[in-house]
JSON list of C-alpha atoms and ligand atoms in Angstrom, two decimals:
[
{"chain": "J", "resi": 749, "resn": "MET", "atom": "CA", "xyz": [173.05, 22.61, -48.83]},
{"chain": "J", "resi": 750, "resn": "LEU", "atom": "CA", "xyz": [175.61, 21.08, -51.17]},
{"chain": "J", "resi": 751, "resn": "ASP", "atom": "CA", "xyz": [178.77, 19.41, -49.79]},
{"chain": "J", "resi": 752, "resn": "SER", "atom": "CA", "xyz": [180.85, 21.57, -52.08]},
{"chain": "J", "resi": 753, "resn": "VAL", "atom": "CA", "xyz": [180.44, 23.90, -55.04]},
{"chain": "J", "resi": 754, "resn": "GLN", "atom": "CA", "xyz": [182.81, 24.20, -57.99]},
{"chain": "J", "resi": 755, "resn": "LEU", "atom": "CA", "xyz": [182.96, 27.65, -59.64]},
{"chain": "J", "resi": 756, "resn": "HIS", "atom": "CA", "xyz": [185.50, 28.16, -62.40]},
{"chain": "J", "resi": 757, "resn": "ASP", "atom": "CA", "xyz": [188.77, 26.80, -60.94]},
{"chain": "J", "resi": 758, "resn": "LEU", "atom": "CA", "xyz": [187.83, 26.94, -57.26]},
{"chain": "J", "resi": 759, "resn": "THR", "atom": "CA", "xyz": [185.98, 24.69, -54.81]},
{"chain": "J", "resi": 760, "resn": "PHE", "atom": "CA", "xyz": [183.82, 26.20, -52.08]},
{"chain": "J", "resi": 761, "resn": "THR", "atom": "CA", "xyz": [182.47, 24.54, -48.93]},
{"chain": "J", "resi": 762, "resn": "PRO", "atom": "CA", "xyz": [179.34, 25.27, -46.82]},
{"chain": "J", "resi": 763, "resn": "TYR", "atom": "CA", "xyz": [179.52, 28.33, -44.61]},
{"chain": "J", "resi": 764, "resn": "LEU", "atom": "CA", "xyz": [176.03, 29.78, -43.87]},
{"chain": "J", "resi": 765, "resn": "SER", "atom": "CA", "xyz": [172.82, 27.90, -44.66]},
{"chain": "J", "resi": 766, "resn": "ALA", "atom": "CA", "xyz": [169.82, 29.52, -46.34]},
{"chain": "J", "resi": 767, "resn": "ARG", "atom": "CA", "xyz": [167.96, 29.02, -43.08]},
{"chain": "J", "resi": 768, "resn": "GLN", "atom": "CA", "xyz": [170.58, 30.84, -41.00]},
{"chain": "J", "resi": 769, "resn": "ILE", "atom": "CA", "xyz": [170.58, 33.66, -43.54]},
{"chain": "J", "resi": 770, "resn": "GLN", "atom": "CA", "xyz": [166.79, 33.92, -43.57]},
{"chain": "J", "resi": 771, "resn": "GLU", "atom": "CA", "xyz": [166.54, 34.00, -39.77]},
{"chain": "J", "resi": 772, "resn": "ARG", "atom": "CA", "xyz": [169.07, 36.81, -39.55]},
{"chain": "J", "resi": 773, "resn": "VAL", "atom": "CA", "xyz": [167.47, 38.76, -42.40]},
{"chain": "J", "resi": 774, "resn": "GLN", "atom": "CA", "xyz": [164.12, 38.54, -40.60]},
{"chain": "J", "resi": 775, "resn": "GLU", "atom": "CA", "xyz": [165.74, 40.03, -37.47]},
{"chain": "J", "resi": 776, "resn": "LEU", "atom": "CA", "xyz": [167.32, 42.84, -39.46]},
{"chain": "J", "resi": 777, "resn": "GLY", "atom": "CA", "xyz": [164.01, 43.57, -41.17]},
{"chain": "J", "resi": 778, "resn": "ARG", "atom": "CA", "xyz": [162.17, 43.78, -37.86]},
{"chain": "J", "resi": 779, "resn": "GLN", "atom": "CA", "xyz": [164.86, 46.06, -36.44]},
{"chain": "J", "resi": 780, "resn": "ILE", "atom": "CA", "xyz": [164.75, 48.39, -39.44]},
{"chain": "J", "resi": 781, "resn": "ALA", "atom": "CA", "xyz": [160.93, 48.42, -39.34]},
{"chain": "J", "resi": 782, "resn": "GLU", "atom": "CA", "xyz": [161.09, 49.52, -35.71]},
{"chain": "J", "resi": 783, "resn": "ASP", "atom": "CA", "xyz": [163.71, 52.19, -36.36]},
{"chain": "J", "resi": 784, "resn": "TYR", "atom": "CA", "xyz": [162.03, 53.62, -39.47]},
{"chain": "J", "resi": 785, "resn": "ALA", "atom": "CA", "xyz": [158.32, 53.32, -38.69]},
{"chain": "J", "resi": 786, "resn": "GLY", "atom": "CA", "xyz": [156.55, 56.37, -40.12]},
{"chain": "J", "resi": 787, "resn": "LYS", "atom": "CA", "xyz": [159.66, 57.61, -41.96]},
{"chain": "J", "resi": 788, "resn": "ARG", "atom": "CA", "xyz": [159.19, 56.00, -45.37]},
{"chain": "J", "resi": 789, "resn": "PRO", "atom": "CA", "xyz": [162.89, 55.24, -45.99]},
{"chain": "J", "resi": 790, "resn": "LEU", "atom": "CA", "xyz": [164.40, 54.74, -49.44]},
{"chain": "J", "resi": 791, "resn": "PHE", "atom": "CA", "xyz": [166.28, 51.45, -49.62]},
{"chain": "J", "resi": 792, "resn": "ILE", "atom": "CA", "xyz": [169.09, 51.62, -52.19]},
{"chain": "J", "resi": 793, "resn": "GLY", "atom": "CA", "xyz": [170.34, 48.19, -53.15]},
{"chain": "J", "resi": 794, "resn": "ILE", "atom": "CA", "xyz": [173.83, 48.01, -54.58]},
{"chain": "J", "resi": 795, "resn": "LEU", "atom": "CA", "xyz": [173.93, 45.75, -57.62]},
{"chain": "J", "resi": 796, "resn": "ASN", "atom": "CA", "xyz": [174.67, 43.06, -58.40]},
{"chain": "J", "resi": 797, "resn": "GLY", "atom": "CA", "xyz": [175.60, 41.57, -55.04]},
{"chain": "J", "resi": 798, "resn": "ALA", "atom": "CA", "xyz": [172.67, 42.87, -52.99]},
{"chain": "J", "resi": 799, "resn": "PHE", "atom": "CA", "xyz": [169.85, 41.69, -55.22]},
{"chain": "J", "resi": 800, "resn": "LEU", "atom": "CA", "xyz": [168.79, 38.72, -53.10]},
{"chain": "J", "resi": 801, "resn": "PHE", "atom": "CA", "xyz": [169.46, 40.38, -49.74]},
{"chain": "J", "resi": 802, "resn": "MET", "atom": "CA", "xyz": [167.41, 43.40, -50.85]},
{"chain": "J", "resi": 803, "resn": "ALA", "atom": "CA", "xyz": [164.50, 41.19, -51.95]},
{"chain": "J", "resi": 804, "resn": "ASP", "atom": "CA", "xyz": [164.41, 39.29, -48.66]},
{"chain": "J", "resi": 805, "resn": "LEU", "atom": "CA", "xyz": [165.07, 42.34, -46.48]},
{"chain": "J", "resi": 806, "resn": "ALA", "atom": "CA", "xyz": [162.24, 44.21, -48.23]},
{"chain": "J", "resi": 807, "resn": "ARG", "atom": "CA", "xyz": [159.81, 41.41, -47.42]},
{"chain": "J", "resi": 808, "resn": "ALA", "atom": "CA", "xyz": [161.05, 41.24, -43.83]},
{"chain": "J", "resi": 809, "resn": "CYS", "atom": "CA", "xyz": [160.43, 44.96, -43.29]},
{"chain": "J", "resi": 810, "resn": "PRO", "atom": "CA", "xyz": [156.67, 45.63, -43.37]},
{"chain": "J", "resi": 811, "resn": "ILE", "atom": "CA", "xyz": [156.66, 49.44, -43.36]},
{"chain": "J", "resi": 812, "resn": "GLU", "atom": "CA", "xyz": [156.06, 52.07, -46.04]},
{"chain": "J", "resi": 813, "resn": "ALA", "atom": "CA", "xyz": [159.27, 52.33, -48.04]},
{"chain": "J", "resi": 814, "resn": "ASP", "atom": "CA", "xyz": [160.70, 52.94, -51.49]},
{"chain": "J", "resi": 815, "resn": "PHE", "atom": "CA", "xyz": [163.18, 50.72, -53.25]},
{"chain": "J", "resi": 816, "resn": "ALA", "atom": "CA", "xyz": [165.85, 51.51, -55.82]},
{"chain": "J", "resi": 817, "resn": "PHE", "atom": "CA", "xyz": [168.98, 49.86, -57.15]},
{"chain": "J", "resi": 818, "resn": "VAL", "atom": "CA", "xyz": [172.30, 51.36, -58.15]},
{"chain": "J", "resi": 819, "resn": "ARG", "atom": "CA", "xyz": [175.51, 49.97, -59.54]},
{"chain": "J", "resi": 820, "resn": "LEU", "atom": "CA", "xyz": [178.80, 50.64, -57.80]},
{"chain": "J", "resi": 821, "resn": "SER", "atom": "CA", "xyz": [181.38, 47.94, -58.28]},
{"chain": "J", "resi": 822, "resn": "SER", "atom": "CA", "xyz": [185.03, 47.97, -57.23]},
{"chain": "J", "resi": 823, "resn": "TYR", "atom": "CA", "xyz": [185.78, 44.29, -57.06]},
{"chain": "J", "resi": 824, "resn": "GLU", "atom": "CA", "xyz": [187.23, 41.80, -59.50]},
{"chain": "J", "resi": 825, "resn": "GLY", "atom": "CA", "xyz": [188.12, 38.19, -58.86]},
{"chain": "J", "resi": 826, "resn": "THR", "atom": "CA", "xyz": [188.91, 37.39, -55.22]},
{"chain": "J", "resi": 827, "resn": "SER", "atom": "CA", "xyz": [190.84, 40.52, -54.24]},
{"chain": "J", "resi": 828, "resn": "SER", "atom": "CA", "xyz": [189.82, 44.15, -54.18]},
{"chain": "J", "resi": 829, "resn": "THR", "atom": "CA", "xyz": [191.08, 46.29, -57.02]},
{"chain": "J", "resi": 830, "resn": "GLY", "atom": "CA", "xyz": [190.78, 49.29, -54.72]},
{"chain": "J", "resi": 831, "resn": "SER", "atom": "CA", "xyz": [189.41, 51.37, -57.57]},
{"chain": "J", "resi": 832, "resn": "VAL", "atom": "CA", "xyz": [186.12, 52.91, -56.56]},
{"chain": "J", "resi": 833, "resn": "LYS", "atom": "CA", "xyz": [183.64, 53.57, -59.31]},
{"chain": "J", "resi": 834, "resn": "THR", "atom": "CA", "xyz": [180.85, 56.01, -58.94]},
{"chain": "J", "resi": 835, "resn": "MET", "atom": "CA", "xyz": [177.14, 55.33, -58.47]},
{"chain": "J", "resi": 836, "resn": "ILE", "atom": "CA", "xyz": [174.98, 54.94, -61.55]},
{"chain": "J", "resi": 837, "resn": "GLY", "atom": "CA", "xyz": [171.28, 54.43, -62.02]},
{"chain": "J", "resi": 838, "resn": "LEU", "atom": "CA", "xyz": [169.67, 56.40, -59.19]},
{"chain": "J", "resi": 839, "resn": "ARG", "atom": "CA", "xyz": [166.73, 58.33, -60.57]},
{"chain": "J", "resi": 840, "resn": "GLU", "atom": "CA", "xyz": [164.97, 59.09, -57.28]},
{"chain": "J", "resi": 841, "resn": "PRO", "atom": "CA", "xyz": [165.86, 62.45, -55.71]},
{"chain": "J", "resi": 842, "resn": "VAL", "atom": "CA", "xyz": [167.48, 61.69, -52.35]},
{"chain": "J", "resi": 843, "resn": "GLU", "atom": "CA", "xyz": [167.32, 65.17, -50.83]},
{"chain": "J", "resi": 844, "resn": "GLY", "atom": "CA", "xyz": [165.47, 65.01, -47.53]},
{"chain": "J", "resi": 845, "resn": "ARG", "atom": "CA", "xyz": [165.09, 61.22, -47.70]},
{"chain": "J", "resi": 846, "resn": "HIS", "atom": "CA", "xyz": [166.09, 58.64, -45.13]},
{"chain": "J", "resi": 847, "resn": "LEU", "atom": "CA", "xyz": [168.43, 56.35, -47.08]},
{"chain": "J", "resi": 848, "resn": "ILE", "atom": "CA", "xyz": [169.31, 52.77, -46.26]},
{"chain": "J", "resi": 849, "resn": "LEU", "atom": "CA", "xyz": [172.11, 51.50, -48.48]},
{"chain": "J", "resi": 850, "resn": "VAL", "atom": "CA", "xyz": [171.85, 47.75, -48.88]},
{"chain": "J", "resi": 851, "resn": "GLU", "atom": "CA", "xyz": [175.16, 45.97, -49.49]},
{"chain": "J", "resi": 852, "resn": "ASP", "atom": "CA", "xyz": [176.06, 42.31, -49.75]},
{"chain": "J", "resi": 853, "resn": "ILE", "atom": "CA", "xyz": [179.38, 42.67, -47.97]},
{"chain": "J", "resi": 854, "resn": "ILE", "atom": "CA", "xyz": [181.65, 45.25, -46.35]},
{"chain": "J", "resi": 855, "resn": "ASP", "atom": "CA", "xyz": [185.20, 44.16, -47.08]},
{"chain": "J", "resi": 856, "resn": "THR", "atom": "CA", "xyz": [187.96, 46.81, -47.24]},
{"chain": "J", "resi": 857, "resn": "GLY", "atom": "CA", "xyz": [185.37, 49.49, -46.49]},
{"chain": "J", "resi": 858, "resn": "GLN", "atom": "CA", "xyz": [186.84, 51.65, -49.25]},
{"chain": "J", "resi": 859, "resn": "THR", "atom": "CA", "xyz": [183.84, 51.54, -51.56]},
{"chain": "J", "resi": 860, "resn": "LEU", "atom": "CA", "xyz": [181.37, 53.04, -49.10]},
{"chain": "J", "resi": 861, "resn": "HIS", "atom": "CA", "xyz": [183.98, 55.24, -47.43]},
{"chain": "J", "resi": 862, "resn": "ALA", "atom": "CA", "xyz": [184.56, 56.95, -50.77]},
{"chain": "J", "resi": 863, "resn": "PHE", "atom": "CA", "xyz": [180.96, 56.95, -51.84]},
{"chain": "J", "resi": 864, "resn": "LEU", "atom": "CA", "xyz": [179.10, 58.13, -48.73]},
{"chain": "J", "resi": 865, "resn": "PRO", "atom": "CA", "xyz": [180.48, 61.72, -48.87]},
{"chain": "J", "resi": 866, "resn": "GLU", "atom": "CA", "xyz": [179.33, 61.90, -52.50]},
{"chain": "J", "resi": 867, "resn": "LEU", "atom": "CA", "xyz": [175.86, 60.87, -51.39]},
{"chain": "J", "resi": 868, "resn": "ALA", "atom": "CA", "xyz": [175.91, 63.29, -48.45]},
{"chain": "J", "resi": 869, "resn": "ARG", "atom": "CA", "xyz": [176.36, 66.17, -50.89]},
{"chain": "J", "resi": 870, "resn": "GLN", "atom": "CA", "xyz": [172.88, 65.43, -52.19]},
{"chain": "J", "resi": 871, "resn": "LYS", "atom": "CA", "xyz": [171.52, 66.29, -48.72]},
{"chain": "J", "resi": 872, "resn": "PRO", "atom": "CA", "xyz": [169.60, 63.20, -47.64]},
{"chain": "J", "resi": 873, "resn": "ALA", "atom": "CA", "xyz": [167.89, 63.42, -44.22]},
{"chain": "J", "resi": 874, "resn": "SER", "atom": "CA", "xyz": [169.97, 60.44, -43.07]},
{"chain": "J", "resi": 875, "resn": "VAL", "atom": "CA", "xyz": [172.10, 57.61, -44.44]},
{"chain": "J", "resi": 876, "resn": "LYS", "atom": "CA", "xyz": [172.56, 54.20, -42.87]},
{"chain": "J", "resi": 877, "resn": "VAL", "atom": "CA", "xyz": [174.02, 51.01, -44.26]},
{"chain": "J", "resi": 878, "resn": "ALA", "atom": "CA", "xyz": [172.64, 47.49, -44.04]},
{"chain": "J", "resi": 879, "resn": "ALA", "atom": "CA", "xyz": [175.21, 44.86, -44.96]},
{"chain": "J", "resi": 880, "resn": "LEU", "atom": "CA", "xyz": [174.52, 41.15, -44.98]},
{"chain": "J", "resi": 881, "resn": "LEU", "atom": "CA", "xyz": [178.18, 40.32, -44.30]},
{"chain": "J", "resi": 882, "resn": "SER", "atom": "CA", "xyz": [181.16, 42.15, -42.86]},
{"chain": "J", "resi": 883, "resn": "LYS", "atom": "CA", "xyz": [184.84, 41.17, -42.84]},
{"chain": "J", "resi": 884, "resn": "PRO", "atom": "CA", "xyz": [186.30, 43.37, -40.08]},
{"chain": "J", "resi": 885, "resn": "GLN", "atom": "CA", "xyz": [189.80, 41.95, -40.62]},
{"chain": "J", "resi": 886, "resn": "ALA", "atom": "CA", "xyz": [189.82, 43.10, -44.24]},
{"chain": "J", "resi": 887, "resn": "ARG", "atom": "CA", "xyz": [189.27, 46.80, -43.49]},
{"chain": "J", "resi": 888, "resn": "LYS", "atom": "CA", "xyz": [191.63, 49.31, -45.04]},
{"chain": "J", "resi": 889, "resn": "VAL", "atom": "CA", "xyz": [189.56, 52.25, -43.84]},
{"chain": "J", "resi": 890, "resn": "ALA", "atom": "CA", "xyz": [187.42, 52.44, -40.71]},
{"chain": "J", "resi": 891, "resn": "PHE", "atom": "CA", "xyz": [183.84, 51.71, -41.59]},
{"chain": "J", "resi": 892, "resn": "GLU", "atom": "CA", "xyz": [180.95, 49.97, -39.86]},
{"chain": "J", "resi": 893, "resn": "ALA", "atom": "CA", "xyz": [177.43, 49.38, -41.13]},
{"chain": "J", "resi": 894, "resn": "GLU", "atom": "CA", "xyz": [174.58, 50.25, -38.78]},
{"chain": "J", "resi": 895, "resn": "TYR", "atom": "CA", "xyz": [172.93, 46.91, -39.59]},
{"chain": "J", "resi": 896, "resn": "THR", "atom": "CA", "xyz": [175.15, 43.87, -40.13]},
{"chain": "J", "resi": 897, "resn": "GLY", "atom": "CA", "xyz": [173.93, 40.34, -40.74]},
{"chain": "J", "resi": 898, "resn": "PHE", "atom": "CA", "xyz": [177.08, 38.37, -39.97]},
{"chain": "J", "resi": 899, "resn": "GLU", "atom": "CA", "xyz": [180.68, 39.20, -39.18]},
{"chain": "J", "resi": 900, "resn": "ILE", "atom": "CA", "xyz": [182.88, 36.69, -40.97]},
{"chain": "J", "resi": 901, "resn": "PRO", "atom": "CA", "xyz": [186.63, 35.98, -41.15]},
{"chain": "J", "resi": 902, "resn": "ASN", "atom": "CA", "xyz": [188.70, 37.33, -44.02]},
{"chain": "J", "resi": 903, "resn": "GLU", "atom": "CA", "xyz": [187.86, 34.48, -46.38]},
{"chain": "J", "resi": 904, "resn": "PHE", "atom": "CA", "xyz": [186.32, 34.66, -49.80]},
{"chain": "J", "resi": 905, "resn": "VAL", "atom": "CA", "xyz": [182.66, 33.64, -49.88]},
{"chain": "J", "resi": 906, "resn": "VAL", "atom": "CA", "xyz": [180.07, 33.09, -52.60]},
{"chain": "J", "resi": 907, "resn": "GLY", "atom": "CA", "xyz": [176.32, 32.61, -52.81]},
{"chain": "J", "resi": 908, "resn": "TYR", "atom": "CA", "xyz": [173.19, 34.59, -51.94]},
{"chain": "J", "resi": 909, "resn": "GLY", "atom": "CA", "xyz": [174.20, 37.36, -54.32]},
{"chain": "J", "resi": 910, "resn": "LEU", "atom": "CA", "xyz": [177.97, 37.09, -53.92]},
{"chain": "J", "resi": 911, "resn": "ASP", "atom": "CA", "xyz": [179.96, 35.90, -56.92]},
{"chain": "J", "resi": 912, "resn": "TYR", "atom": "CA", "xyz": [183.30, 34.54, -57.91]},
{"chain": "J", "resi": 913, "resn": "ASN", "atom": "CA", "xyz": [183.86, 36.09, -61.35]},
{"chain": "J", "resi": 914, "resn": "GLU", "atom": "CA", "xyz": [180.09, 36.30, -61.79]},
{"chain": "J", "resi": 915, "resn": "LEU", "atom": "CA", "xyz": [179.26, 32.71, -60.86]},
{"chain": "J", "resi": 916, "resn": "GLY", "atom": "CA", "xyz": [177.55, 31.60, -57.65]},
{"chain": "J", "resi": 917, "resn": "ARG", "atom": "CA", "xyz": [175.20, 34.52, -57.08]},
{"chain": "J", "resi": 918, "resn": "ASN", "atom": "CA", "xyz": [172.10, 32.31, -57.30]},
{"chain": "J", "resi": 919, "resn": "LEU", "atom": "CA", "xyz": [173.15, 29.84, -54.61]},
{"chain": "J", "resi": 920, "resn": "PRO", "atom": "CA", "xyz": [170.61, 30.05, -51.73]},
{"chain": "J", "resi": 921, "resn": "ASP", "atom": "CA", "xyz": [173.36, 29.30, -49.19]},
{"chain": "J", "resi": 922, "resn": "ILE", "atom": "CA", "xyz": [176.77, 30.91, -48.66]},
{"chain": "J", "resi": 923, "resn": "TYR", "atom": "CA", "xyz": [179.94, 28.93, -49.31]},
{"chain": "J", "resi": 924, "resn": "SER", "atom": "CA", "xyz": [183.52, 29.70, -48.36]},
{"chain": "J", "resi": 925, "resn": "LEU", "atom": "CA", "xyz": [186.70, 29.13, -50.30]},
{"chain": "J", "resi": 926, "resn": "ALA", "atom": "CA", "xyz": [188.17, 25.87, -49.03]},
{"chain": "J", "resi": 927, "resn": "ALA", "atom": "CA", "xyz": [191.69, 26.48, -47.70]},
{"chain": "J", "resi": 928, "resn": "SER", "atom": "CA", "xyz": [193.11, 23.58, -49.68]},
{"chain": "J", "resi": 929, "resn": "THR", "atom": "CA", "xyz": [192.14, 25.15, -52.98]},
{"chain": "J", "resi": 930, "resn": "LEU", "atom": "CA", "xyz": [193.86, 28.49, -52.30]},
{"chain": "J", "resi": 931, "resn": "PRO", "atom": "CA", "xyz": [196.39, 29.22, -55.06]},
{"chain": "N", "resi": 1496, "resn": "HPA", "atom": "N1", "xyz": [182.99, 37.23, -52.05]},
{"chain": "N", "resi": 1496, "resn": "HPA", "atom": "C1", "xyz": [182.49, 37.82, -53.17]},
{"chain": "N", "resi": 1496, "resn": "HPA", "atom": "N2", "xyz": [182.60, 39.12, -53.41]},
{"chain": "N", "resi": 1496, "resn": "HPA", "atom": "C2", "xyz": [183.26, 39.87, -52.50]},
{"chain": "N", "resi": 1496, "resn": "HPA", "atom": "C3", "xyz": [183.82, 39.32, -51.33]},
{"chain": "N", "resi": 1496, "resn": "HPA", "atom": "C4", "xyz": [183.68, 37.93, -51.10]},
{"chain": "N", "resi": 1496, "resn": "HPA", "atom": "O1", "xyz": [184.15, 37.35, -50.09]},
{"chain": "N", "resi": 1496, "resn": "HPA", "atom": "N3", "xyz": [184.37, 40.35, -50.64]},
{"chain": "N", "resi": 1496, "resn": "HPA", "atom": "C5", "xyz": [184.17, 41.46, -51.38]},
{"chain": "N", "resi": 1496, "resn": "HPA", "atom": "N4", "xyz": [183.50, 41.20, -52.49]},
{"chain": "N", "resi": 1497, "resn": "MG", "atom": "MG1", "xyz": [181.91, 40.36, -57.21]}
]
């Protein structure tokens, strides 16, 4: 893990190591495998942030399953815009399917809060959410994922899929915005 990471104008410091992340993802994968054995769930990864989490979670969950990605972004820079865009890119019919939405982070909760009813209208058999990270203090609407990797304070983080203005997604570890560099 690097001592610090510079992305654009900001400096980030170590927060969760790749090893910590991998251990937790393995646990989540085993849990989901237990809960969904014989059900052939459809994992829906939310791009771009969930691409690494989805890849590792898929390998940690050795059951029959389908995998798809959608795009659904409502975030720019380091603060939520609050504008919720709709889901694009899902070709698979979801009616009657057990869906597991895979998210990098639950922050204000608004994105999924607005989007889940839209998905429910397509009559899936069930919908659960797996989020690598959750910031409970940032919630604007009540929302909890059924599977959460780590609860973290309300600080901006990057790495393992999470970006700061599109940089940092490919870092294997997660870094947090150092307090001293806050504007
Ligand atoms: N980092 C990157 N993207 C985000 C965050 C964060 O802390 N919260 C919501 N989207
Ligand atoms: Mg982002």
